[in-house]
XYZ file of C-alpha atoms in Angstrom:
588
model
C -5.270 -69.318 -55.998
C -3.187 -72.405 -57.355
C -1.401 -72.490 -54.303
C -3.943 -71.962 -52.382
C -6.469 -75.140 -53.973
C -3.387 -77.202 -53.682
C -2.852 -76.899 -49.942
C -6.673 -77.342 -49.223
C -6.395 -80.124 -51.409
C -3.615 -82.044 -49.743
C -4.960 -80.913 -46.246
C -8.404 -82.212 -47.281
C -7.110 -85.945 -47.816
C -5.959 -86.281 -44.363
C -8.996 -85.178 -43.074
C -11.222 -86.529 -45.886
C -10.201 -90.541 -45.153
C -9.755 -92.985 -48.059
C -9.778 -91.694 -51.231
C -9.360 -94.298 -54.319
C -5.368 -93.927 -55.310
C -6.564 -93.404 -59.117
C -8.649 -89.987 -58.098
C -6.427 -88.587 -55.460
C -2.587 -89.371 -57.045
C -3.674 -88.154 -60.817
C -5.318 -85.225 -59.136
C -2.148 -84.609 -57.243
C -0.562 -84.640 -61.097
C -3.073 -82.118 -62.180
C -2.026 -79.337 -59.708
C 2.258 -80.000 -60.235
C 1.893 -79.472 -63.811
C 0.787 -75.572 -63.927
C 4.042 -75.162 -61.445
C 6.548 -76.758 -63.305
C 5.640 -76.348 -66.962
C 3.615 -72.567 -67.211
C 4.763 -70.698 -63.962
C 8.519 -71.225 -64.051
C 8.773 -70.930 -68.185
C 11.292 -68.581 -68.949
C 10.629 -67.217 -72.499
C 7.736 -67.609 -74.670
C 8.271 -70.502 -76.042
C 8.372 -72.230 -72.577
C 5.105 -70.538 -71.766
C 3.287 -71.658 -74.514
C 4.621 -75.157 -74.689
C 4.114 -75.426 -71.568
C 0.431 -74.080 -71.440
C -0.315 -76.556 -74.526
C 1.243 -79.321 -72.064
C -0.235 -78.831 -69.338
C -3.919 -78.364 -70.679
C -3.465 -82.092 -72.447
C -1.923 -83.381 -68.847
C -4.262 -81.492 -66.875
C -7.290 -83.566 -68.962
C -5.421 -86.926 -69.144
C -5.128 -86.598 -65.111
C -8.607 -85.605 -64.767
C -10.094 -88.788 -67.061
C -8.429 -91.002 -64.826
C -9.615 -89.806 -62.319
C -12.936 -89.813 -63.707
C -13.099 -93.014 -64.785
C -11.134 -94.876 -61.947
C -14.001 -97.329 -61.145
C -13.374 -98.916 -64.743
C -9.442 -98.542 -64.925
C -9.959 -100.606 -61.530
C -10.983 -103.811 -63.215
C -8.434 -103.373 -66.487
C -5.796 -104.479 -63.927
C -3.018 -102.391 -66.138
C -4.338 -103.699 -69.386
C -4.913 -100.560 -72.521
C -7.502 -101.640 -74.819
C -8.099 -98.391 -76.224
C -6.345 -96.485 -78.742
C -7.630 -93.550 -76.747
C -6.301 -95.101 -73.092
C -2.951 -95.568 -75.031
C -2.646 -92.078 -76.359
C -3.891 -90.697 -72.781
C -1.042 -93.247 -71.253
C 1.547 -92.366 -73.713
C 0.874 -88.200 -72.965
C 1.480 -88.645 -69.192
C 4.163 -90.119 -69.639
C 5.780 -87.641 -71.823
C 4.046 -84.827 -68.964
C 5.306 -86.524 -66.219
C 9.039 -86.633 -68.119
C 8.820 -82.904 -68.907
C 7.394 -81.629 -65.633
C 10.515 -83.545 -63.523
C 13.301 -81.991 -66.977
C 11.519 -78.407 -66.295
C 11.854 -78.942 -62.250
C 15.249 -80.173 -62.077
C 16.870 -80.538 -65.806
C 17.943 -83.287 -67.846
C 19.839 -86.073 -65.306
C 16.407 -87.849 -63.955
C 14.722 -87.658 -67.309
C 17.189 -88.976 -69.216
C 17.679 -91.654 -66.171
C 13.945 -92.495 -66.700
C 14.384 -92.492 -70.612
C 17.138 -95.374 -70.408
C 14.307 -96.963 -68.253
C 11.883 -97.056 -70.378
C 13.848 -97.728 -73.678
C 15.189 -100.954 -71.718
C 11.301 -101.966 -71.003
C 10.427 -101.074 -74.781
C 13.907 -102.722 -76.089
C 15.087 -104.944 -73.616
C 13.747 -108.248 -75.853
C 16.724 -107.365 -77.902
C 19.201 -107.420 -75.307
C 21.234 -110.967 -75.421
C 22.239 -112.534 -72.163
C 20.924 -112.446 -68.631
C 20.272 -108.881 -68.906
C 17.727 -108.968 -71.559
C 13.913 -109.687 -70.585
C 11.143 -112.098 -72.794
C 9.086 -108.674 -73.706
C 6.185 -107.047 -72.576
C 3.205 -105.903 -74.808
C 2.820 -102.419 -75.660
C -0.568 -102.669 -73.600
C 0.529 -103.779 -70.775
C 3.695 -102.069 -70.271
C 2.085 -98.627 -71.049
C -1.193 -99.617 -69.139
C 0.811 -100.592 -65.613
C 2.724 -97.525 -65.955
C -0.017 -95.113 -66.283
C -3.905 -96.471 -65.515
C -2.966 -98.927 -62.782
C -1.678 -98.724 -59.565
C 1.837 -98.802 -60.240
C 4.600 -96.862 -62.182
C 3.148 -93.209 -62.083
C 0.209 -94.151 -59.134
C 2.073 -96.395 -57.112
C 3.070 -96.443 -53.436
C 5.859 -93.469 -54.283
C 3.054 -91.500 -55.344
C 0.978 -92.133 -52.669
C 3.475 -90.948 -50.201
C 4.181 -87.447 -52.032
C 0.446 -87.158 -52.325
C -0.523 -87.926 -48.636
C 2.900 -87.420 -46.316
C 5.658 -85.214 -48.273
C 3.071 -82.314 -49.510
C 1.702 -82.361 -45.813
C 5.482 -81.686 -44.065
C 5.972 -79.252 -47.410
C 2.966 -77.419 -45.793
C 4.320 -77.478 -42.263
C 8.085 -75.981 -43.365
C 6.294 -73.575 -45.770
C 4.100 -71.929 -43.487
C 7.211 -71.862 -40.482
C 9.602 -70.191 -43.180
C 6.306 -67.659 -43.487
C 6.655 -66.696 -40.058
C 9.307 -66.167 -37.541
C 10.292 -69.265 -36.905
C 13.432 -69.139 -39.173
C 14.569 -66.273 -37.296
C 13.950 -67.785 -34.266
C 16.546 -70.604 -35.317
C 19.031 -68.031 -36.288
C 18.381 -66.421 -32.767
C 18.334 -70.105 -30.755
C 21.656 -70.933 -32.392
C 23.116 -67.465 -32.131
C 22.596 -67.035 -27.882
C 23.528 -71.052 -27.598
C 27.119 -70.941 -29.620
C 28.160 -67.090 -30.601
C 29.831 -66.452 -27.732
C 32.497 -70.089 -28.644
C 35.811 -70.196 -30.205
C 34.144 -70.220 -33.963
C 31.033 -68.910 -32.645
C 30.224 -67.768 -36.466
C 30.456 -70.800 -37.596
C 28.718 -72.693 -35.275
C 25.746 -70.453 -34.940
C 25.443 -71.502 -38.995
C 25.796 -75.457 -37.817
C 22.759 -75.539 -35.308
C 20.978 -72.879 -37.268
C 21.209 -74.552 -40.760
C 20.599 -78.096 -38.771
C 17.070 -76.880 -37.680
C 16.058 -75.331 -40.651
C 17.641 -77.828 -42.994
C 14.910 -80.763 -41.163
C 11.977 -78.364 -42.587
C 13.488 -77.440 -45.739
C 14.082 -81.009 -47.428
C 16.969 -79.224 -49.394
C 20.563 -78.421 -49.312
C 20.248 -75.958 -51.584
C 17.102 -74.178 -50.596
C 18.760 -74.364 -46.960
C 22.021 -72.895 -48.179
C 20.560 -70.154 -50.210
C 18.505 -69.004 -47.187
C 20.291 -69.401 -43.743
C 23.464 -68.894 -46.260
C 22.368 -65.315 -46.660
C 22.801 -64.360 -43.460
C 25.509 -66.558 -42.041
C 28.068 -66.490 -44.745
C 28.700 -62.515 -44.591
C 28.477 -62.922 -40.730
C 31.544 -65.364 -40.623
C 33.127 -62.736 -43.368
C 32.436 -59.527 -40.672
C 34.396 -62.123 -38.384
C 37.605 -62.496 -40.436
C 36.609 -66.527 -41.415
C 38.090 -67.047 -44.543
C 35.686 -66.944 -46.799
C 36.137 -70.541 -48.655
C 35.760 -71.776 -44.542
C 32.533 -69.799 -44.372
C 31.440 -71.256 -47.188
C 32.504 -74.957 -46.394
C 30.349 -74.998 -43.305
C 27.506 -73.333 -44.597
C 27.446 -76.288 -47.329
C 28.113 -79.177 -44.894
C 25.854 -77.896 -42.350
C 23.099 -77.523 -45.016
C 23.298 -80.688 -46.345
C 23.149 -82.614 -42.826
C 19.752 -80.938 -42.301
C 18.180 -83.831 -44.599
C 19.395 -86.339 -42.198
C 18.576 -84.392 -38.967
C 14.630 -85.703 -37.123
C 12.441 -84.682 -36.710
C 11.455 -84.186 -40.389
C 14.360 -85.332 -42.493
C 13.361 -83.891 -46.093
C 11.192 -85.829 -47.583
C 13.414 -88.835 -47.916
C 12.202 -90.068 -44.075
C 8.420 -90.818 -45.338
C 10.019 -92.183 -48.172
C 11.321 -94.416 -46.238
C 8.273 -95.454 -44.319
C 6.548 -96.656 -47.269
C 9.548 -98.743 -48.843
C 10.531 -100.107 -45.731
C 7.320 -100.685 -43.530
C 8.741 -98.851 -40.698
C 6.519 -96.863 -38.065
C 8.278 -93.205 -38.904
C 8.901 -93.265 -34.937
C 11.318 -95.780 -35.484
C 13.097 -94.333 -38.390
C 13.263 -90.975 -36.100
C 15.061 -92.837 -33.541
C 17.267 -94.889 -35.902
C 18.390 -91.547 -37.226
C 18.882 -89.361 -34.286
C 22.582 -90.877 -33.163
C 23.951 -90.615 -36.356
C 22.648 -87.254 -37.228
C 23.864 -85.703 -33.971
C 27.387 -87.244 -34.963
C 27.351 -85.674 -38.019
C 27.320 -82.239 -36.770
C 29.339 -83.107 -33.753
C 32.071 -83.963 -36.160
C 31.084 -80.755 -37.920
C 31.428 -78.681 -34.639
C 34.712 -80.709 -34.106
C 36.093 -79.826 -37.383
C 35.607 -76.118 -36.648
C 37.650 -76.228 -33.584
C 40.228 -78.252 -35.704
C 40.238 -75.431 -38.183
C 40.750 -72.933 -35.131
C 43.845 -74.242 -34.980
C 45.079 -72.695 -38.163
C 42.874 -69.188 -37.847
C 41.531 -67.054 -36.063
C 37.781 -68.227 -35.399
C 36.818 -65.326 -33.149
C 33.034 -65.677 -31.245
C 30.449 -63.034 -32.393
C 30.537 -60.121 -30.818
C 28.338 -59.535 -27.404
C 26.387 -56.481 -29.232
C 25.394 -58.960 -32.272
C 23.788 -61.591 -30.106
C 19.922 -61.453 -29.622
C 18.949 -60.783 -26.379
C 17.651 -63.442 -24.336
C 13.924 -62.174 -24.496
C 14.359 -62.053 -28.328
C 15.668 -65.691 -28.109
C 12.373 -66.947 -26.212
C 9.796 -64.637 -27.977
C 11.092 -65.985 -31.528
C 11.637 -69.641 -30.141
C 7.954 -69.938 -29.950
C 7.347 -69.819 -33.619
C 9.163 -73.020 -34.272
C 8.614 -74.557 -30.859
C 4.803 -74.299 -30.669
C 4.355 -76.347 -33.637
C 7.036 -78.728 -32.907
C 5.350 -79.637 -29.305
C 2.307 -80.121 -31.456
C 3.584 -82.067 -33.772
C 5.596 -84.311 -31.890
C 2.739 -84.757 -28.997
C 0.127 -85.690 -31.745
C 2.632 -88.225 -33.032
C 3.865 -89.842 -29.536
C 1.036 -88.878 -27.078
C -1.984 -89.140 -29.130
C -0.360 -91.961 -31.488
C -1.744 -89.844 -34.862
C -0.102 -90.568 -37.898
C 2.922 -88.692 -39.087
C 0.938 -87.021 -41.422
C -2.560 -86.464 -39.325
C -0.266 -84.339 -36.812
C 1.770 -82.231 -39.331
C -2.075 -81.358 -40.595
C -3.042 -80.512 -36.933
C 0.520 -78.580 -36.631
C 0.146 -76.610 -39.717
C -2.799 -75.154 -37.847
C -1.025 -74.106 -35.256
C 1.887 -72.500 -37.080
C -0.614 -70.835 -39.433
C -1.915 -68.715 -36.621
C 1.243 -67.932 -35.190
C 1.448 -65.792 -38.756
C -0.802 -63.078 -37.176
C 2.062 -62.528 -34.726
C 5.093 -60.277 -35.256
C 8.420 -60.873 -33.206
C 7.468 -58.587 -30.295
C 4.448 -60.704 -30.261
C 1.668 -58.088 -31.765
C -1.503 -59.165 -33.989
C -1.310 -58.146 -37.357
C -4.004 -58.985 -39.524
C -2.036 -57.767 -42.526
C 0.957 -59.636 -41.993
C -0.810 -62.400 -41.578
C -2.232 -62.123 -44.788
C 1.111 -61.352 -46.163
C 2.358 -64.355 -44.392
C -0.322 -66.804 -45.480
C -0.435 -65.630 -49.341
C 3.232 -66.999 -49.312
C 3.540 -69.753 -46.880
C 0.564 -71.488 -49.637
C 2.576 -69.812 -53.124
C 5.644 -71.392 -51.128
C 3.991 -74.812 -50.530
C 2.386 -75.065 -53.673
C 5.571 -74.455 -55.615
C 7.952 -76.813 -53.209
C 5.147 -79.846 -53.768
C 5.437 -79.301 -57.756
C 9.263 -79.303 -57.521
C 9.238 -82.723 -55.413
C 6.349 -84.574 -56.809
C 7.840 -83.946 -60.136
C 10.729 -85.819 -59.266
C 9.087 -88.685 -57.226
C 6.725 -89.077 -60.499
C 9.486 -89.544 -62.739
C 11.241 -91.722 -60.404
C 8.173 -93.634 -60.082
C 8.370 -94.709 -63.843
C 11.991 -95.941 -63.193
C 10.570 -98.050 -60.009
C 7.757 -98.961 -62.235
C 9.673 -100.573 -64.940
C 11.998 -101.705 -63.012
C 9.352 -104.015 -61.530
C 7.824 -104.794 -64.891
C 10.919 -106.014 -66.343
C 12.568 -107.587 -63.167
C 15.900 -105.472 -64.188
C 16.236 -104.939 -60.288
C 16.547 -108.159 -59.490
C 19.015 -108.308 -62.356
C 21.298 -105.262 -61.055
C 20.871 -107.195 -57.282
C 22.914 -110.593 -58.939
C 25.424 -108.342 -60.382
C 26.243 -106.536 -57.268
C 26.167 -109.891 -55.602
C 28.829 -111.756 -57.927
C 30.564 -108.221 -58.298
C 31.251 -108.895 -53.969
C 31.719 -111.977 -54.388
C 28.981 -112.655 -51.608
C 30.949 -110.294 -49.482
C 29.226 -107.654 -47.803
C 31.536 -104.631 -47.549
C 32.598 -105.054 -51.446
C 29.227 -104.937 -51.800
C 28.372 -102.005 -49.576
C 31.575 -99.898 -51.475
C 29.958 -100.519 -55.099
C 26.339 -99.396 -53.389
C 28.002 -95.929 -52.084
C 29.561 -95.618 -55.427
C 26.296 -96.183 -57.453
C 25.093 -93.660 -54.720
C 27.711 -91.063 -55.336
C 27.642 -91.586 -59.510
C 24.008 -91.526 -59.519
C 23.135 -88.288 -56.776
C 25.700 -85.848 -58.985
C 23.099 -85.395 -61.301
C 19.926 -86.525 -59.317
C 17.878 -84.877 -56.173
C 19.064 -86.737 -52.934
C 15.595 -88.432 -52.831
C 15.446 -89.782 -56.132
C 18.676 -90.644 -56.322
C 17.976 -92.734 -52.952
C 14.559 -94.240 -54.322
C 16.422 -95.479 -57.477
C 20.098 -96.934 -55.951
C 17.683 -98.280 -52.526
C 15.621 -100.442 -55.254
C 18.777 -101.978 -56.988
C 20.951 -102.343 -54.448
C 18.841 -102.695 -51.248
C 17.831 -106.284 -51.938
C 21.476 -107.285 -52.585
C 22.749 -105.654 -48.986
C 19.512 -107.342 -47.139
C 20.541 -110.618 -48.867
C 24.092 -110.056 -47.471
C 22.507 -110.014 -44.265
C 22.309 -106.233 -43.561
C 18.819 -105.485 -41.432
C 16.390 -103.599 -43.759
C 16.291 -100.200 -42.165
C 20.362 -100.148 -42.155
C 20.359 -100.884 -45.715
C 18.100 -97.304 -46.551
C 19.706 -95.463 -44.385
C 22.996 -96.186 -45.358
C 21.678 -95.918 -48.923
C 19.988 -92.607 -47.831
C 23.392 -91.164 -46.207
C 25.240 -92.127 -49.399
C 23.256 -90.239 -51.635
C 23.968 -87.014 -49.401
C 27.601 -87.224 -50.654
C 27.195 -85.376 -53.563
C 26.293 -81.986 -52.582
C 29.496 -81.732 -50.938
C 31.799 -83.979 -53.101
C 33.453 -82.847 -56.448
C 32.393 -83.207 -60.026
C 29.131 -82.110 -58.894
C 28.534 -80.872 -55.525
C 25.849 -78.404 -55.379
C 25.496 -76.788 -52.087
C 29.289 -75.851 -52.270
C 28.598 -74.171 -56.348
C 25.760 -72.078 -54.228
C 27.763 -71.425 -51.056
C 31.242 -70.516 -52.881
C 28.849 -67.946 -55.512
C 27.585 -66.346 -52.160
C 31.134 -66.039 -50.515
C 32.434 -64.971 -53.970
C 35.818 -67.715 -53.625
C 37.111 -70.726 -55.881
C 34.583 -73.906 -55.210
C 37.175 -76.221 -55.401
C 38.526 -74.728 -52.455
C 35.021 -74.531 -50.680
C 35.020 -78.256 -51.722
C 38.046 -79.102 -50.099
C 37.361 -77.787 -46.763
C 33.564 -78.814 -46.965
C 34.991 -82.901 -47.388
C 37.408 -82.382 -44.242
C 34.721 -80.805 -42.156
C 31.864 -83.456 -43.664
C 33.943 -85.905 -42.771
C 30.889 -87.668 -41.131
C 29.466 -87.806 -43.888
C 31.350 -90.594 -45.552
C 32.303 -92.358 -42.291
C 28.947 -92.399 -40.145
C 26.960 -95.094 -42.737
C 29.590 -97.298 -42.695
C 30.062 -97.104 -38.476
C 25.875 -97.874 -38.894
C 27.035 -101.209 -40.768
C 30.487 -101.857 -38.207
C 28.164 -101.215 -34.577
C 24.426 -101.832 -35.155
C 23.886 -100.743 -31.941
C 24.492 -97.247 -33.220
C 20.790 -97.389 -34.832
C 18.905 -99.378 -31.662
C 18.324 -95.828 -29.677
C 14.756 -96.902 -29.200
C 15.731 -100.676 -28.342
C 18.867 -100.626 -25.979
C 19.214 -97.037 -25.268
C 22.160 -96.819 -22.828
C 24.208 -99.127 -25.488
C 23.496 -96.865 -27.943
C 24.480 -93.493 -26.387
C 27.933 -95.857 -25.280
C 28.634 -96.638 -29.283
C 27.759 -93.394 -30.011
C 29.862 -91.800 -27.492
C 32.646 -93.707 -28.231
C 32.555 -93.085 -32.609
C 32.472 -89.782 -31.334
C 36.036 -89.739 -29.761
C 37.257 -91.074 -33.155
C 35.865 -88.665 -35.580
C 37.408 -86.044 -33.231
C 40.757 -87.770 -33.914
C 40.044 -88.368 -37.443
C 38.707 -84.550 -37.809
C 41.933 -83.195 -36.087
C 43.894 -85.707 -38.041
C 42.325 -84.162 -41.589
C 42.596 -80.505 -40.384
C 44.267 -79.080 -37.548
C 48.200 -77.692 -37.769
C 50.103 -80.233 -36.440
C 52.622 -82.147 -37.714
C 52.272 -84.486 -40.625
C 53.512 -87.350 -38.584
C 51.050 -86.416 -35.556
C 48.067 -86.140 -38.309
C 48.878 -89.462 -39.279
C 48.171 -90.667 -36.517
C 45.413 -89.415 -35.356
C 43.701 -90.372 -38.675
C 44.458 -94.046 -37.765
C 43.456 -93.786 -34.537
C 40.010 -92.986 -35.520
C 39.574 -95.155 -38.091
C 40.782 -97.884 -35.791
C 38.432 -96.537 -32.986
C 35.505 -95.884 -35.361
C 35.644 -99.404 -37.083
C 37.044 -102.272 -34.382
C 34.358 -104.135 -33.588
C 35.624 -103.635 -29.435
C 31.836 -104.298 -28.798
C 32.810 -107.761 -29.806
C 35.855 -108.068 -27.760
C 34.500 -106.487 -24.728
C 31.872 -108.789 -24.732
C 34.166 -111.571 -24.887
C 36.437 -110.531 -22.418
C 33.390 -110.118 -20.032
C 32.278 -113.974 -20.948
C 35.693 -115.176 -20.465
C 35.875 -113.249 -16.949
């Protein structure tokens, strides 16, 4: 039922029209808290903390939203004992839902946050800030349009739980099989079929999905063993799974949730940011596919077998579960010019009644019962897990605003580059990297994008190349080592030694760490919807050097051949030859 009022609920807004941001973002609040805090509890003490929570959050949400007309005209000011105590218990909720979701790192992020608003006064030097009244720092966290309702929120409330919906209801259907099929009949017959089939597969399902994890734990499942029946060695199995599963939140359509997050910081149409991202996602698992020929060097990456590939009517029959509301979706967006969100809505529609079909294309009204009960438990528990974490990120953009300690952390980069913009972009991936070991990928973006975008603009670097290199930065650690969780999940389902799943998934994820710096060396790379043809050509030609730099990292040659090949595609991937072809064509 939960899940249920919460997709009708998100659904509604889109088709609703303006609803005041203090009703519908509180309200959003309401229906995360059961989730996080009663349904996932673990012992009884969880449960009945977290029913005692929830009630009081569940009621503080609700007055706001009951008495939004009057908040309106505080402007952010408490002058209640009662608004402060209401204030002060979302606050805590909002802390506890995003600990419960997710664990300690973003809490404890947000906790530094707001001790520095509360203590900063104390703070000597540049870093300190004059002070801000108990009122007012409470009151434009949590009854005005900011902190815990500001524009963050309003994009998990009106864009992210709509494209939650849409992946939710495909995983209910077919349409993940179809993927597995699609990728199976287009690669299992190459050299490192296996592995392949889990590249495009976990690609396509990793867009909906939003999740390295989540996308490793389910197309994991099936291609992990598969690449095992093969003779893949199983810390190779594993290393692709991972890397392919974490490229899926940089792959368009969809993109996780981070893309509409991105259309509300940056003030780009989502059309755009789709076409900025297509180049460099399609290198990324071009250098993965690369990287498994390199590794066929070594062993022996046989192609699935001819009786384990789906037939070609199986391909096309399960193809239309995904496809279907993908046409949709993408003609509401470019044809009828709907917003991102208006067509997902229209989409879900379509997908949802795709759930009374079975894979040899029968009606079912059973199944699609079946189907429907968990596409909306599915959705409903997927938009508690991320709103959690964009609401406590929220409070760090909040006081990070009040207090102006962004603009703070922006000199500091600044004098740390001395004014220089790669120093500076090498301390952003670094925050990026520190900050996403313990952090979701979009959080972790949100927070590092607000520090350490201004300072990268300032440098000079367009807007939309700043997040996105910001974006692909705080990918890095689900495959890099302290903390890299899609290899932990991957190596536990191939039963092998992570650090050598970690190993394996760096050299094949190469991309990974060189693509956002390529965006920075040949703009060009991001202008697909500008200068096409010169795009494809810079893409094209990065291309032929992460193939050298993948075979320079992997393949069995020798040492000094490696070598080289490595700085070859560096050289290739970071000369600036647009430059000097340019030139020699003036000079001519």
């Amino acid at each position: 039922m939960l899940g249920a009022t919460s997709v009708a609920f998100h659904l509604g807004l889109i088709f609703h029209g303006l609803t005041p941001a203090l009703v519908s973002r509180p309200l959003h609040m309401a229906l995360i808290l059961p989730w996080v805090l009663v349904f996932s509890a673990r012992n009884r003490r969880q449960l009945v903390s977290g029913v005692f929570l929830t009630l009081l959050g569940v009621a503080a949400c609700l007055w706001i939203a009951f008495h939004e007309e009057a908040l309106s005209n505080q402007y952010g000011f408490i002058d209640t004992p009662l608004q402060m105590a209401i204030g002060v218990l979302l606050i805590v909720a909002a802390l506890e839902a995003a600990r419960r979701a997710i664990g300690w790192p973003l809490p404890l992020v947000t906790l530094i946050a707001l001790s520095y608003g509360v203590f900063g006064q104390y703070i000597p030097g540049e870093f300190g800030h004059p002070g801000l009244p108990m009122a007012s720092f409470v009151g434009s966290l949590t009854i005005a349009e900011g902190g815990l309702w500001g524009e963050l929120t309003a994009v998990s409330v009106g864009v992210v739980a709509i494209f939650v919906i849409f992946g939710a209801v495909l995983n209910a259907g077919e349409a993940g099989q179809g993927f597995m099929n699609l990728a199976g009949a287009v690669a299992g017959r190459l050299t490192g079929g296996g592995a392949k089939v889990s590249v495009i597969s976990s690609a396509l399902m990793g867009s909906i999905s939003g999740s390295a994890s989540a996308n490793v734990a389910s197309t994991g499942a099936i291609t992990i063993p598969s690449m095992a029946r093969l003779g893949y060695p199983r810390s190779l199995a594993a290393a692709v799974e991972a890397v392919a599963s974490s490229g899926g939140q940089i792959m368009p359509p969809l993109m996780g949730a981070g893309a509409f997050v991105m259309v509300e910081l940056t003030g780009t149409p989502y059309t755009d940011i789709m076409a900025a991202a297509l180049l460099p996602a399609f290198l990324y698992f071009a250098a993965v596919w690369v990287g498994i020929n390199a590794f066929a060097t070594r062993h022996d990456l046989r192609p699935v077998a001819l009786e384990d590939r789906p037939a070609l009517r199986e391909v096309v029959t399960t193809a239309l579960f995904f496809a279907v509301p993908f046409v949709v979706l993408l003609e509401r967006i470019f044809h009828a010019g709907n917003t991102p969100q208006y067509a997902a809505s229209v989409a879900i529609f379509a997908g949802a009644a795709l759930l009374a079909l079975n894979v040899h294309l029968q009606v079912s009204g059973r199944e699609f019962v079946t189907r429907l009960v968990n596409a909306v438990v599915t959705a409903g528990r997927q938009i508690a897990t991320i709103g959690s974490i964009i609401l406590c990120a929220s409070l760090v953009i909040g006081v990070l605003a009040l207090t102006g300690l962004g603009v703070k952390v922006t000199s500091g980069i600044l004098a740390l580059s001395g004014g220089a913009l790669w120093p500076a972009l090498l301390l952003t991936a670094l925050a990026c990297l520190i900050l996403g070991m313990e952090v979701p990928t979009t959080a972790a973006y949100v927070i590092c994008v607000s520090v350490a975008g201004p300072a990268l603009t300032e440098l000079g670097l367009p807007l939309l190349t700043a997040h996105l290199f910001v974006f692909w930065f705080a990918l890095l650690s689900t495959i890099t080592p302290p903390v890299c969780g899609a290899v932990f999940i991957a190596a536990g389902m191939a039963d092998v030694n992570w650090l050598k799943v970690a190993a394996r998934a760096m050299a094949l994820g190469v991309g990974l760490y060189v693509i956002p710096l390529a965006m920075v060396a040949h703009p060009a790379l991001l202008a697909l919807g500008e200068q096409p043809w010169q795009a494809v050509l810079t893409s094209l030609v990065i291309l032929v050097g992460l193939t050298s730099l993948s075979f320079g990292l992997i393949a069995r040659f020798h040492a000094v051949v490696r070598v080289a090949l490595v700085v070859m595609g560096l050289v290739v991937i970071f000369v600036p030859w647009q430059t000097f072809l340019q030139q020699s064509l003036l000079s001519y």
